[in-house]
Short mmCIF file of C-alpha atoms and ligand atoms in Angstrom, two decimals:
data_model
loop_
_atom_site.label_atom_id
_atom_site.label_comp_id
_atom_site.label_asym_id
_atom_site.label_seq_id
_atom_site.Cartn_x
_atom_site.Cartn_y
_atom_site.Cartn_z
CA MET A 1 0.00 0.00 0.00
CA THR A 2 1.21 3.52 -0.77
CA SER A 3 0.98 5.61 2.37
CA VAL A 4 -0.02 9.26 2.33
CA PHE A 5 2.02 9.93 5.47
CA SER A 6 5.62 11.12 5.68
CA ASP A 7 8.07 8.82 7.47
CA ASN A 8 8.60 11.17 10.40
CA LEU A 9 4.91 11.79 11.18
CA PHE A 10 5.27 10.32 14.68
CA GLN A 11 8.91 11.24 15.38
CA GLY A 12 9.28 11.94 19.11
CA LYS A 13 5.94 10.31 19.90
CA THR A 14 5.28 7.28 22.09
CA ALA A 15 2.56 4.67 21.74
CA PHE A 16 1.28 1.88 24.00
CA PHE A 17 -0.53 -1.08 22.46
CA ALA A 18 -2.55 -3.49 24.60
CA GLY A 19 -3.14 -6.73 22.74
CA ALA A 20 -0.51 -6.11 20.14
CA THR A 21 1.61 -9.22 19.84
CA SER A 22 -0.18 -10.28 16.66
CA GLY A 23 -2.81 -9.24 14.13
CA ILE A 24 -4.24 -5.75 13.87
CA GLY A 25 -2.61 -4.41 17.04
CA LEU A 26 0.86 -5.50 15.96
CA ALA A 27 0.39 -4.14 12.44
CA ILE A 28 -0.59 -0.75 13.81
CA ALA A 29 2.38 -0.77 16.19
CA GLN A 30 4.74 -1.61 13.32
CA ARG A 31 3.26 1.16 11.19
CA PHE A 32 3.62 3.70 14.01
CA ALA A 33 7.23 2.63 14.55
CA ALA A 34 7.89 3.06 10.82
CA LEU A 35 6.47 6.58 11.16
CA GLY A 36 8.94 7.34 13.96
CA ALA A 37 7.11 6.44 17.20
CA GLU A 38 8.67 4.53 20.09
CA VAL A 39 6.31 1.74 21.05
CA ALA A 40 5.38 -0.42 24.03
CA LEU A 41 3.57 -3.71 23.52
CA PHE A 42 1.45 -5.64 26.02
CA GLY A 43 0.13 -9.17 25.54
CA ARG A 44 -0.59 -12.41 27.30
CA SER A 45 2.04 -14.67 25.75
CA ARG A 46 5.73 -14.19 26.50
CA GLU A 47 6.66 -16.13 23.35
CA LYS A 48 4.47 -13.99 21.09
CA LEU A 49 5.66 -10.80 22.79
CA GLU A 50 9.31 -11.67 22.20
CA ALA A 51 8.65 -12.56 18.55
CA ALA A 52 6.73 -9.30 18.09
CA LEU A 53 9.46 -7.19 19.70
CA ALA A 54 12.05 -8.83 17.45
CA SER A 55 10.16 -7.52 14.40
CA PHE A 56 10.99 -3.89 15.25
CA SER A 57 14.15 -2.16 14.12
CA THR A 58 13.33 0.92 16.21
CA ARG A 59 12.94 1.16 20.00
CA ALA A 60 10.22 -1.17 21.25
CA VAL A 61 9.62 -2.34 24.81
CA GLY A 62 7.07 -4.76 26.15
CA ALA A 63 5.46 -6.52 29.07
CA THR A 64 3.25 -9.55 29.50
CA GLY A 65 -0.05 -9.63 31.33
CA ASP A 66 -3.79 -9.79 30.87
CA VAL A 67 -6.03 -6.76 30.28
CA ARG A 68 -8.60 -8.46 32.55
CA ASP A 69 -6.15 -8.00 35.43
CA TYR A 70 -6.06 -4.31 36.37
CA ALA A 71 -2.80 -4.60 38.29
CA SER A 72 -0.96 -6.17 35.35
CA ILE A 73 -2.02 -3.56 32.79
CA GLN A 74 -1.32 -0.79 35.29
CA SER A 75 2.22 -1.96 35.99
CA ALA A 76 2.91 -2.39 32.25
CA LEU A 77 1.74 1.18 31.63
CA ALA A 78 3.87 2.49 34.51
CA ALA A 79 6.90 0.63 33.09
CA ALA A 80 6.27 2.01 29.59
CA HIS A 81 6.00 5.52 31.01
CA GLU A 82 9.28 5.01 32.87
CA GLN A 83 11.02 3.76 29.72
CA LEU A 84 9.48 6.00 27.05
CA GLY A 85 8.06 9.02 28.88
CA PRO A 86 4.49 10.36 28.58
CA LEU A 87 2.32 8.32 26.24
CA ASP A 88 0.97 10.07 23.15
CA PHE A 89 -1.11 7.22 21.78
CA LEU A 90 -2.95 4.37 23.48
CA PHE A 91 -4.45 1.45 21.60
CA CYS A 92 -6.87 -1.00 23.22
CA ALA A 93 -6.57 -3.90 20.80
CA ALA A 94 -6.98 -6.96 23.02
CA ALA A 95 -9.95 -9.06 21.91
CA GLY A 96 -11.36 -12.55 22.25
CA ASN A 97 -13.79 -14.46 20.09
CA PHE A 98 -15.13 -17.88 19.28
CA PRO A 99 -18.23 -18.71 17.27
CA ALA A 100 -20.97 -20.29 19.37
CA PRO A 101 -24.72 -19.85 19.79
CA ALA A 102 -25.83 -18.31 23.08
CA LEU A 103 -27.03 -21.71 24.25
CA GLY A 104 -23.67 -23.21 23.28
CA MET A 105 -21.58 -20.99 25.52
CA SER A 106 -21.40 -21.12 29.29
CA ALA A 107 -21.75 -18.02 31.45
CA ASN A 108 -17.99 -18.18 31.81
CA GLY A 109 -17.50 -18.29 28.03
CA PHE A 110 -19.67 -15.18 27.63
CA LYS A 111 -17.82 -13.50 30.49
CA ALA A 112 -14.38 -14.35 29.09
CA VAL A 113 -15.04 -12.37 25.91
CA VAL A 114 -16.85 -9.49 27.63
CA ASP A 115 -14.00 -9.27 30.13
CA ILE A 116 -11.27 -9.19 27.48
CA ASP A 117 -13.03 -6.78 25.11
CA LEU A 118 -15.01 -4.46 27.37
CA LEU A 119 -13.53 -4.68 30.86
CA GLY A 120 -10.07 -4.91 29.27
CA THR A 121 -10.66 -1.70 27.33
CA PHE A 122 -11.92 0.03 30.47
CA ASN A 123 -8.95 -1.22 32.52
CA THR A 124 -6.46 -0.13 29.86
CA CYS A 125 -7.95 3.33 29.49
CA ARG A 126 -8.44 3.92 33.19
CA ALA A 127 -4.94 2.80 34.10
CA ALA A 128 -3.38 4.78 31.22
CA HIS A 129 -4.96 8.14 31.99
CA ALA A 130 -2.24 9.03 34.51
CA TYR A 131 0.49 8.39 31.95
CA LEU A 132 -1.02 10.08 28.88
CA ARG A 133 0.41 13.34 27.58
CA LYS A 134 -2.17 16.01 28.33
CA PRO A 135 -3.10 17.81 26.20
CA GLY A 136 -2.56 15.99 22.93
CA ALA A 137 -2.93 12.27 23.63
CA VAL A 138 -5.14 10.04 21.50
CA VAL A 139 -6.86 6.90 22.79
CA VAL A 140 -8.06 4.42 20.18
CA THR A 141 -10.40 1.56 21.00
CA ILE A 142 -11.07 -1.35 18.68
CA GLY A 143 -14.75 -2.02 18.08
CA ALA A 144 -16.60 -4.09 15.51
CA ASN A 145 -19.80 -3.60 13.57
CA HIS A 146 -21.14 -6.23 16.00
CA SER A 147 -22.06 -3.20 18.09
CA GLN A 148 -24.76 -2.33 15.53
CA ILE A 149 -25.55 -5.63 13.83
CA ALA A 150 -26.95 -8.68 15.63
CA TYR A 151 -24.72 -11.54 14.46
CA PRO A 152 -25.88 -15.05 15.32
CA MET A 153 -23.11 -17.04 17.09
CA GLN A 154 -21.65 -13.79 18.44
CA ALA A 155 -23.79 -12.82 21.46
CA HIS A 156 -20.71 -12.26 23.61
CA VAL A 157 -18.87 -10.12 21.03
CA CYS A 158 -21.98 -8.11 20.09
CA ALA A 159 -22.62 -7.29 23.75
CA ALA A 160 -18.97 -6.49 24.43
CA LYS A 161 -18.39 -4.32 21.36
CA ALA A 162 -21.61 -2.36 21.95
CA GLY A 163 -20.14 -1.59 25.35
CA VAL A 164 -16.77 -0.62 23.87
CA GLU A 165 -18.47 1.83 21.53
CA MET A 166 -20.40 3.52 24.32
CA LEU A 167 -17.34 3.55 26.59
CA THR A 168 -15.44 5.32 23.80
CA ARG A 169 -18.06 8.05 23.68
CA VAL A 170 -18.24 8.51 27.44
CA LEU A 171 -14.45 8.76 27.78
CA ALA A 172 -14.39 11.29 24.93
CA MET A 173 -16.84 13.40 26.95
CA GLU A 174 -14.96 13.03 30.22
CA TRP A 175 -11.41 13.40 28.89
CA GLY A 176 -11.99 15.94 26.12
CA PRO A 177 -11.43 18.84 28.55
CA ASP A 178 -7.97 17.35 29.34
CA GLY A 179 -7.13 17.59 25.64
CA ILE A 180 -7.35 13.83 25.12
CA ARG A 181 -9.14 12.57 22.04
CA VAL A 182 -10.87 9.18 22.39
CA LEU A 183 -12.10 7.40 19.31
CA GLY A 184 -12.41 3.94 17.86
CA ILE A 185 -11.85 1.84 14.79
CA THR A 186 -14.34 -0.80 13.68
CA PRO A 187 -12.45 -3.23 11.47
CA GLY A 188 -14.45 -5.46 9.17
CA PRO A 189 -13.16 -8.87 8.07
CA ILE A 190 -9.37 -8.45 8.11
CA ASP A 191 -7.26 -11.12 6.47
CA GLY A 192 -4.55 -12.90 8.42
CA THR A 193 -6.06 -12.24 11.85
CA GLU A 194 -6.92 -14.72 14.57
CA GLY A 195 -10.53 -13.52 14.36
CA MET A 196 -10.83 -14.45 10.69
CA ARG A 197 -9.10 -17.79 11.28
CA ARG A 198 -11.79 -18.56 13.83
CA LEU A 199 -14.80 -17.10 12.01
CA ALA A 200 -13.93 -18.16 8.45
CA PRO A 201 -11.76 -21.24 8.77
CA THR A 202 -12.51 -22.80 5.35
CA PRO A 203 -12.11 -21.54 1.75
CA GLU A 204 -15.92 -21.63 1.39
CA ALA A 205 -16.39 -19.49 4.49
CA ARG A 206 -13.72 -17.04 3.25
CA ARG A 207 -15.52 -16.77 -0.10
CA ALA A 208 -18.81 -16.13 1.66
CA VAL A 209 -17.17 -13.38 3.70
CA CYS A 210 -15.83 -11.67 0.58
CA ASP A 211 -19.21 -11.99 -1.18
CA ALA A 212 -20.82 -10.10 1.71
CA VAL A 213 -18.36 -7.19 1.49
CA PRO A 214 -19.37 -4.44 -0.95
CA LEU A 215 -15.69 -4.02 -1.96
CA ARG A 216 -15.55 -7.83 -2.46
CA ARG A 217 -12.36 -8.45 -0.53
CA MET A 218 -11.15 -8.84 3.01
CA GLY A 219 -9.27 -5.90 4.42
CA THR A 220 -5.61 -6.04 5.32
CA THR A 221 -3.96 -5.10 8.59
CA ALA A 222 -2.23 -2.34 6.58
CA ASP A 223 -5.66 -0.87 5.74
CA VAL A 224 -6.44 -0.59 9.45
CA ALA A 225 -2.97 0.74 10.32
CA GLU A 226 -3.32 3.53 7.77
CA LEU A 227 -6.63 4.64 9.31
CA ALA A 228 -5.04 4.47 12.77
CA ALA A 229 -2.21 6.72 11.59
CA PHE A 230 -4.68 9.26 10.26
CA LEU A 231 -6.74 9.25 13.47
CA CYS A 232 -3.60 9.98 15.50
CA SER A 233 -2.29 12.61 13.07
CA PRO A 234 -2.69 16.38 13.43
CA GLY A 235 -5.16 16.22 10.52
CA ALA A 236 -7.65 14.51 12.85
CA SER A 237 -7.28 17.02 15.70
CA TYR A 238 -11.02 17.82 15.84
CA LEU A 239 -12.15 14.19 15.78
CA THR A 240 -13.23 12.53 19.01
CA GLY A 241 -15.98 10.33 20.38
CA ALA A 242 -16.72 8.49 17.14
CA MET A 243 -16.06 5.06 15.68
CA TYR A 244 -14.49 4.87 12.21
CA ALA A 245 -15.21 1.81 10.09
CA CYS A 246 -12.47 0.16 8.06
CA ASP A 247 -14.59 -2.61 6.62
CA GLY A 248 -15.01 -2.31 2.85
CA GLY A 249 -18.64 -1.44 3.53
CA SER A 250 -19.37 -4.76 5.21
CA GLY A 251 -21.16 -3.00 8.05
CA LEU A 252 -23.79 -2.01 5.48
CA ALA A 253 -24.39 -5.53 4.34
CA GLY A 254 -25.22 -7.33 7.57
CA PRO A 255 -24.38 -10.76 8.86
CA ARG A 256 -24.75 -12.93 5.78
CA PHE A 257 -21.38 -14.61 6.25
CA THR A 258 -22.27 -16.08 9.62
CA GLU A 259 -24.84 -18.32 7.92
CA SER A 260 -21.89 -20.50 6.95
CA LEU A 261 -20.66 -20.94 10.52
N1 COA B 301 -17.41 -22.61 22.28
C1 COA B 301 -18.00 -22.49 23.49
N2 COA B 301 -17.35 -22.12 24.63
C2 COA B 301 -16.04 -21.83 24.51
C3 COA B 301 -15.35 -21.93 23.29
C4 COA B 301 -16.08 -22.34 22.14
N3 COA B 301 -15.50 -22.44 20.93
N4 COA B 301 -14.04 -21.58 23.50
C5 COA B 301 -13.94 -21.27 24.82
N5 COA B 301 -15.13 -21.43 25.42
C6 COA B 301 -15.43 -21.26 26.85
C7 COA B 301 -14.67 -22.25 27.71
O1 COA B 301 -15.29 -23.53 27.70
C8 COA B 301 -14.71 -21.58 29.05
O2 COA B 301 -15.95 -21.76 29.68
P1 COA B 301 -16.13 -22.85 30.89
O3 COA B 301 -15.17 -22.45 31.95
O4 COA B 301 -17.56 -22.71 31.30
O5 COA B 301 -15.81 -24.18 30.28
C9 COA B 301 -14.65 -20.12 28.71
O6 COA B 301 -14.98 -19.99 27.30
C10 COA B 301 -13.29 -19.52 28.93
O7 COA B 301 -12.36 -20.34 28.21
P2 COA B 301 -10.81 -20.31 28.53
O8 COA B 301 -10.11 -21.00 27.41
O9 COA B 301 -10.57 -20.78 29.92
O10 COA B 301 -10.56 -18.75 28.56
P3 COA B 301 -9.31 -17.94 28.19
O11 COA B 301 -9.39 -16.74 29.00
O12 COA B 301 -8.06 -18.74 28.25
O13 COA B 301 -9.55 -17.61 26.62
C11 COA B 301 -11.08 -17.00 24.87
C12 COA B 301 -10.46 -16.62 26.21
C13 COA B 301 -12.11 -18.09 25.12
C14 COA B 301 -11.78 -15.77 24.30
C15 COA B 301 -10.04 -17.53 23.87
O14 COA B 301 -10.69 -17.89 22.70
C16 COA B 301 -8.94 -16.54 23.61
O15 COA B 301 -7.98 -16.49 24.38
N6 COA B 301 -9.00 -15.75 22.55
C17 COA B 301 -7.97 -14.74 22.25
C18 COA B 301 -7.68 -14.67 20.81
C19 COA B 301 -8.87 -14.36 19.99
O16 COA B 301 -9.96 -14.81 20.25
N7 COA B 301 -8.68 -13.58 18.96
C20 COA B 301 -9.72 -13.19 18.09
C21 COA B 301 -10.15 -11.82 18.40
S1 COA B 301 -11.35 -11.25 17.22
#
């Protein structure tokens, strides 16, 4: 992809990514590093964290933990602040998913996803506030069009992402006066992610996904990273409290692809 941004867009900036040892979060972190930012990664798996950190040629630090555990995300944010200084950008990219009907998931299965997506976003934002550069910081949550569309097999994600969207708006209201912008990205079907591996595991399911997207293709992690760069750029300085879709129009089309699950 040809980027519209100059290579030093984020020179001197710092960024913290929760849930960024793979997929969309990692791709955004890599893009921000390429644009000059120093980055901190946070994820559950030590092995994945080390592999992710090794992919950076610029300064990148990291810590392991679980966004569901307030103390672990708080200490990772404190460490990142110590190492990199005030945080300019915060990404809440940790997410969980598995396809199952409501009657096919236990209360604990529902809770696991709501806790990762919604409570994890709250924990990350709440713990980060003390370490964000004020004014000027940007907080980016990761939603999904599940917040607007009722997808069968996705009761947990629909409930969690609806919460993430509303949390994004409330934090934009509360933190706007501090000069912090809070907004979100709603990725559609993005190729090469754990989510797509789980939701469209067969060639037939992948085809059905693409057929349901007005642009007739899955997105790439680079598509999402480019939007993230814009949202954090000076060009977006009057944007806050809204979710921005990067989904090829799939949010317009509804849940046809889940019929194949
Ligand atoms: N169908 C039904 N229930 C399922 C399930 C499935 N496919 N997969 C997990 N669960 C249930 C478990 O049975 C468990 O419930 P129980 O205790 O009543 O048996 C509950 O979910 C929690 O599972 P567990 O594996 O202990 O939780 P975890 O915290 O280790 O993992 C998940 C959380 C379940 C969300 C896991 O899929 C995960 O770690 N996902 C992260 C990666 C990911 O999903 N990426 C895609 C993002 S779009």
